[in-house]
mmCIF file of N, CA and C in Angstrom:
data_model
loop_
_atom_site.group_PDB
_atom_site.id
_atom_site.type_symbol
_atom_site.label_atom_id
_atom_site.label_comp_id
_atom_site.label_asym_id
_atom_site.label_seq_id
_atom_site.Cartn_x
_atom_site.Cartn_y
_atom_site.Cartn_z
ATOM 1 N N MET A 1 -0.827 -11.414 -2.668
ATOM 2 C CA MET A 1 0.176 -11.690 -1.692
ATOM 3 C C MET A 1 -0.516 -12.319 -0.486
ATOM 4 N N LEU A 2 -0.035 -13.443 -0.054
ATOM 5 C CA LEU A 2 -0.638 -14.135 1.072
ATOM 6 C C LEU A 2 -0.018 -13.698 2.381
ATOM 7 N N ASN A 3 -0.832 -13.666 3.422
ATOM 8 C CA ASN A 3 -0.344 -13.392 4.753
ATOM 9 C C ASN A 3 0.462 -14.591 5.227
ATOM 10 N N ALA A 4 1.530 -14.363 5.973
ATOM 11 C CA ALA A 4 2.375 -15.457 6.452
ATOM 12 C C ALA A 4 1.593 -16.423 7.322
ATOM 13 N N ASP A 5 0.676 -15.915 8.114
ATOM 14 C CA ASP A 5 -0.134 -16.768 8.977
ATOM 15 C C ASP A 5 -1.611 -16.455 8.731
ATOM 16 N N PRO A 6 -2.273 -17.222 7.858
ATOM 17 C CA PRO A 6 -3.674 -16.905 7.528
ATOM 18 C C PRO A 6 -4.638 -17.085 8.699
ATOM 19 N N LEU A 7 -4.233 -17.762 9.747
ATOM 20 C CA LEU A 7 -5.107 -17.951 10.896
ATOM 21 C C LEU A 7 -5.026 -16.786 11.880
ATOM 22 N N LEU A 8 -4.039 -15.917 11.705
ATOM 23 C CA LEU A 8 -3.886 -14.753 12.564
ATOM 24 C C LEU A 8 -4.909 -13.703 12.171
ATOM 25 N N ARG A 9 -5.736 -13.302 13.122
ATOM 26 C CA ARG A 9 -6.742 -12.267 12.848
ATOM 27 C C ARG A 9 -6.084 -10.908 12.915
ATOM 28 N N ARG A 10 -6.353 -10.080 11.893
ATOM 29 C CA ARG A 10 -5.809 -8.727 11.840
ATOM 30 C C ARG A 10 -6.949 -7.728 11.925
ATOM 31 N N PRO A 11 -6.729 -6.593 12.584
ATOM 32 C CA PRO A 11 -7.779 -5.564 12.642
ATOM 33 C C PRO A 11 -8.095 -5.037 11.246
ATOM 34 N N LYS A 12 -9.330 -4.566 11.067
ATOM 35 C CA LYS A 12 -9.774 -4.039 9.778
ATOM 36 C C LYS A 12 -9.754 -2.523 9.798
ATOM 37 N N LEU A 13 -9.183 -1.938 8.749
ATOM 38 C CA LEU A 13 -9.204 -0.493 8.556
ATOM 39 C C LEU A 13 -10.020 -0.231 7.304
ATOM 40 N N LEU A 14 -11.256 0.210 7.500
ATOM 41 C CA LEU A 14 -12.178 0.293 6.378
ATOM 42 C C LEU A 14 -12.546 1.716 5.968
ATOM 43 N N ASN A 15 -11.865 2.714 6.503
ATOM 44 C CA ASN A 15 -12.105 4.075 6.020
ATOM 45 C C ASN A 15 -10.797 4.859 6.006
ATOM 46 N N LYS A 16 -10.809 6.009 5.331
ATOM 47 C CA LYS A 16 -9.590 6.794 5.129
ATOM 48 C C LYS A 16 -8.967 7.274 6.436
ATOM 49 N N ALA A 17 -9.789 7.641 7.391
ATOM 50 C CA ALA A 17 -9.259 8.169 8.654
ATOM 51 C C ALA A 17 -8.435 7.113 9.388
ATOM 52 N N LEU A 18 -8.936 5.901 9.440
ATOM 53 C CA LEU A 18 -8.199 4.836 10.120
ATOM 54 C C LEU A 18 -6.931 4.455 9.372
ATOM 55 N N VAL A 19 -7.008 4.416 8.047
ATOM 56 C CA VAL A 19 -5.825 4.102 7.240
ATOM 57 C C VAL A 19 -4.776 5.206 7.409
ATOM 58 N N ALA A 20 -5.207 6.466 7.414
ATOM 59 C CA ALA A 20 -4.282 7.582 7.577
ATOM 60 C C ALA A 20 -3.578 7.523 8.926
ATOM 61 N N ARG A 21 -4.314 7.168 9.968
ATOM 62 C CA ARG A 21 -3.713 7.051 11.294
ATOM 63 C C ARG A 21 -2.669 5.945 11.329
ATOM 64 N N ALA A 22 -2.961 4.821 10.696
ATOM 65 C CA ALA A 22 -1.995 3.723 10.640
ATOM 66 C C ALA A 22 -0.764 4.113 9.825
ATOM 67 N N LEU A 23 -0.957 4.804 8.706
ATOM 68 C CA LEU A 23 0.166 5.247 7.890
ATOM 69 C C LEU A 23 1.074 6.202 8.657
ATOM 70 N N GLU A 24 0.481 7.101 9.436
ATOM 71 C CA GLU A 24 1.287 8.021 10.250
ATOM 72 C C GLU A 24 2.119 7.261 11.269
ATOM 73 N N GLY A 25 1.561 6.200 11.819
ATOM 74 C CA GLY A 25 2.306 5.398 12.781
ATOM 75 C C GLY A 25 3.466 4.643 12.155
ATOM 76 N N PHE A 26 3.317 4.225 10.908
ATOM 77 C CA PHE A 26 4.376 3.478 10.224
ATOM 78 C C PHE A 26 5.417 4.381 9.568
ATOM 79 N N LYS A 27 5.092 5.659 9.392
ATOM 80 C CA LYS A 27 5.970 6.562 8.642
ATOM 81 C C LYS A 27 7.407 6.612 9.181
ATOM 82 N N PRO A 28 7.640 6.687 10.507
ATOM 83 C CA PRO A 28 9.024 6.730 10.985
ATOM 84 C C PRO A 28 9.817 5.452 10.697
ATOM 85 N N LYS A 29 9.133 4.331 10.571
ATOM 86 C CA LYS A 29 9.817 3.047 10.367
ATOM 87 C C LYS A 29 10.004 2.693 8.898
ATOM 88 N N ALA A 30 9.185 3.252 8.033
ATOM 89 C CA ALA A 30 9.223 2.887 6.608
ATOM 90 C C ALA A 30 10.083 3.876 5.834
ATOM 91 N N ASN A 31 10.966 3.353 4.995
ATOM 92 C CA ASN A 31 11.833 4.230 4.221
ATOM 93 C C ASN A 31 11.378 4.390 2.773
ATOM 94 N N SER A 32 10.283 3.722 2.391
ATOM 95 C CA SER A 32 9.760 3.850 1.038
ATOM 96 C C SER A 32 8.271 3.519 1.040
ATOM 97 N N PRO A 33 7.544 3.945 0.009
ATOM 98 C CA PRO A 33 6.123 3.586 -0.076
ATOM 99 C C PRO A 33 5.906 2.070 -0.141
ATOM 100 N N ASP A 34 6.845 1.359 -0.772
ATOM 101 C CA ASP A 34 6.712 -0.097 -0.842
ATOM 102 C C ASP A 34 6.778 -0.729 0.548
ATOM 103 N N THR A 35 7.711 -0.249 1.362
ATOM 104 C CA THR A 35 7.831 -0.759 2.725
ATOM 105 C C THR A 35 6.598 -0.393 3.541
ATOM 106 N N MET A 36 6.106 0.822 3.344
ATOM 107 C CA MET A 36 4.905 1.266 4.050
ATOM 108 C C MET A 36 3.722 0.365 3.695
ATOM 109 N N TRP A 37 3.551 0.070 2.411
ATOM 110 C CA TRP A 37 2.472 -0.811 1.956
ATOM 111 C C TRP A 37 2.601 -2.193 2.594
ATOM 112 N N ARG A 38 3.803 -2.739 2.608
ATOM 113 C CA ARG A 38 4.042 -4.070 3.172
ATOM 114 C C ARG A 38 3.714 -4.106 4.665
ATOM 115 N N MET A 39 4.169 -3.099 5.395
ATOM 116 C CA MET A 39 3.899 -3.045 6.836
ATOM 117 C C MET A 39 2.399 -2.916 7.104
ATOM 118 N N LEU A 40 1.742 -2.090 6.310
ATOM 119 C CA LEU A 40 0.304 -1.884 6.486
ATOM 120 C C LEU A 40 -0.471 -3.175 6.262
ATOM 121 N N THR A 41 -0.167 -3.882 5.173
ATOM 122 C CA THR A 41 -0.920 -5.101 4.869
ATOM 123 C C THR A 41 -0.504 -6.288 5.730
ATOM 124 N N ASP A 42 0.682 -6.241 6.317
ATOM 125 C CA ASP A 42 1.077 -7.289 7.253
ATOM 126 C C ASP A 42 0.335 -7.174 8.577
ATOM 127 N N HIS A 43 -0.034 -5.944 8.957
ATOM 128 C CA HIS A 43 -0.650 -5.720 10.263
ATOM 129 C C HIS A 43 -2.161 -5.548 10.225
ATOM 130 N N TYR A 44 -2.708 -5.172 9.066
ATOM 131 C CA TYR A 44 -4.132 -4.851 8.983
ATOM 132 C C TYR A 44 -4.769 -5.423 7.716
ATOM 133 N N VAL A 45 -6.079 -5.577 7.763
ATOM 134 C CA VAL A 45 -6.884 -5.792 6.564
ATOM 135 C C VAL A 45 -7.361 -4.401 6.193
ATOM 136 N N VAL A 46 -7.074 -3.964 4.964
ATOM 137 C CA VAL A 46 -7.321 -2.570 4.609
ATOM 138 C C VAL A 46 -8.274 -2.431 3.432
ATOM 139 N N ASP A 47 -8.913 -1.262 3.376
ATOM 140 C CA ASP A 47 -9.726 -0.869 2.229
ATOM 141 C C ASP A 47 -8.758 -0.359 1.163
ATOM 142 N N LEU A 48 -8.648 -1.065 0.060
ATOM 143 C CA LEU A 48 -7.664 -0.731 -0.962
ATOM 144 C C LEU A 48 -7.893 0.643 -1.579
ATOM 145 N N ASP A 49 -9.147 1.066 -1.709
ATOM 146 C CA ASP A 49 -9.432 2.396 -2.254
ATOM 147 C C ASP A 49 -8.908 3.491 -1.327
ATOM 148 N N ALA A 50 -9.059 3.289 -0.022
ATOM 149 C CA ALA A 50 -8.565 4.276 0.941
ATOM 150 C C ALA A 50 -7.042 4.340 0.900
ATOM 151 N N VAL A 51 -6.394 3.209 0.802
ATOM 152 C CA VAL A 51 -4.931 3.187 0.735
ATOM 153 C C VAL A 51 -4.452 3.853 -0.547
ATOM 154 N N ALA A 52 -5.111 3.561 -1.659
ATOM 155 C CA ALA A 52 -4.709 4.152 -2.942
ATOM 156 C C ALA A 52 -4.869 5.670 -2.923
ATOM 157 N N ALA A 53 -5.864 6.171 -2.228
ATOM 158 C CA ALA A 53 -6.064 7.613 -2.152
ATOM 159 C C ALA A 53 -4.992 8.284 -1.294
ATOM 160 N N LEU A 54 -4.519 7.596 -0.271
ATOM 161 C CA LEU A 54 -3.539 8.179 0.640
ATOM 162 C C LEU A 54 -2.098 7.843 0.295
ATOM 163 N N LEU A 55 -1.894 6.748 -0.389
ATOM 164 C CA LEU A 55 -0.548 6.293 -0.739
ATOM 165 C C LEU A 55 -0.536 5.962 -2.223
ATOM 166 N N PRO A 56 -0.594 6.996 -3.075
ATOM 167 C CA PRO A 56 -0.704 6.740 -4.515
ATOM 168 C C PRO A 56 0.545 6.052 -5.071
ATOM 169 N N ALA A 57 0.328 5.235 -6.060
ATOM 170 C CA ALA A 57 1.436 4.540 -6.728
ATOM 171 C C ALA A 57 2.172 5.530 -7.607
ATOM 172 N N LYS A 58 3.467 5.326 -7.749
ATOM 173 C CA LYS A 58 4.216 6.207 -8.637
ATOM 174 C C LYS A 58 3.902 5.827 -10.076
ATOM 175 N N ASP A 59 3.850 6.831 -10.914
ATOM 176 C CA ASP A 59 3.534 6.600 -12.326
ATOM 177 C C ASP A 59 4.725 5.961 -13.025
ATOM 178 N N PRO A 60 4.485 5.002 -13.886
ATOM 179 C CA PRO A 60 5.603 4.400 -14.617
ATOM 180 C C PRO A 60 6.205 5.391 -15.606
ATOM 181 N N GLU A 61 7.450 5.175 -15.921
ATOM 182 C CA GLU A 61 8.133 6.032 -16.888
ATOM 183 C C GLU A 61 7.484 5.861 -18.256
ATOM 184 N N THR A 62 7.287 6.957 -18.947
ATOM 185 C CA THR A 62 6.670 6.918 -20.271
ATOM 186 C C THR A 62 7.620 6.243 -21.256
ATOM 187 N N ARG A 63 7.096 5.300 -22.018
ATOM 188 C CA ARG A 63 7.895 4.637 -23.063
ATOM 189 C C ARG A 63 7.309 5.043 -24.395
ATOM 190 N N TRP A 64 8.112 5.723 -25.182
ATOM 191 C CA TRP A 64 7.659 6.197 -26.479
ATOM 192 C C TRP A 64 7.908 5.121 -27.526
ATOM 193 N N LEU A 65 6.964 4.994 -28.432
ATOM 194 C CA LEU A 65 7.140 4.058 -29.548
ATOM 195 C C LEU A 65 8.133 4.648 -30.535
ATOM 196 N N PRO A 66 8.906 3.810 -31.190
ATOM 197 C CA PRO A 66 9.840 4.350 -32.182
ATOM 198 C C PRO A 66 9.073 4.952 -33.360
ATOM 199 N N ALA A 67 9.639 6.013 -33.914
ATOM 200 C CA ALA A 67 8.997 6.685 -35.049
ATOM 201 C C ALA A 67 9.047 5.792 -36.278
ATOM 202 N N ARG A 68 7.988 5.836 -37.075
ATOM 203 C CA ARG A 68 7.956 5.059 -38.318
ATOM 204 C C ARG A 68 8.474 5.929 -39.458
ATOM 205 N N ASP A 69 9.229 5.337 -40.348
ATOM 206 C CA ASP A 69 9.732 6.071 -41.524
ATOM 207 C C ASP A 69 8.991 5.668 -42.755
#
């Protein structure tokens, strides 16, 4: 996903503590994890591992293969 303005410098959040602080600030404005992710990446350059640890992705629904006869 590209930033709308690639020439705009964004602050870097490179550890869990800084990412957690930013997430707490966005929590009242975001109504879903997707919105939270979008707001975070629009405003900051982030460490993806730190974000994944604090904002885990939801697991996809299990799809079972049809039984063979």
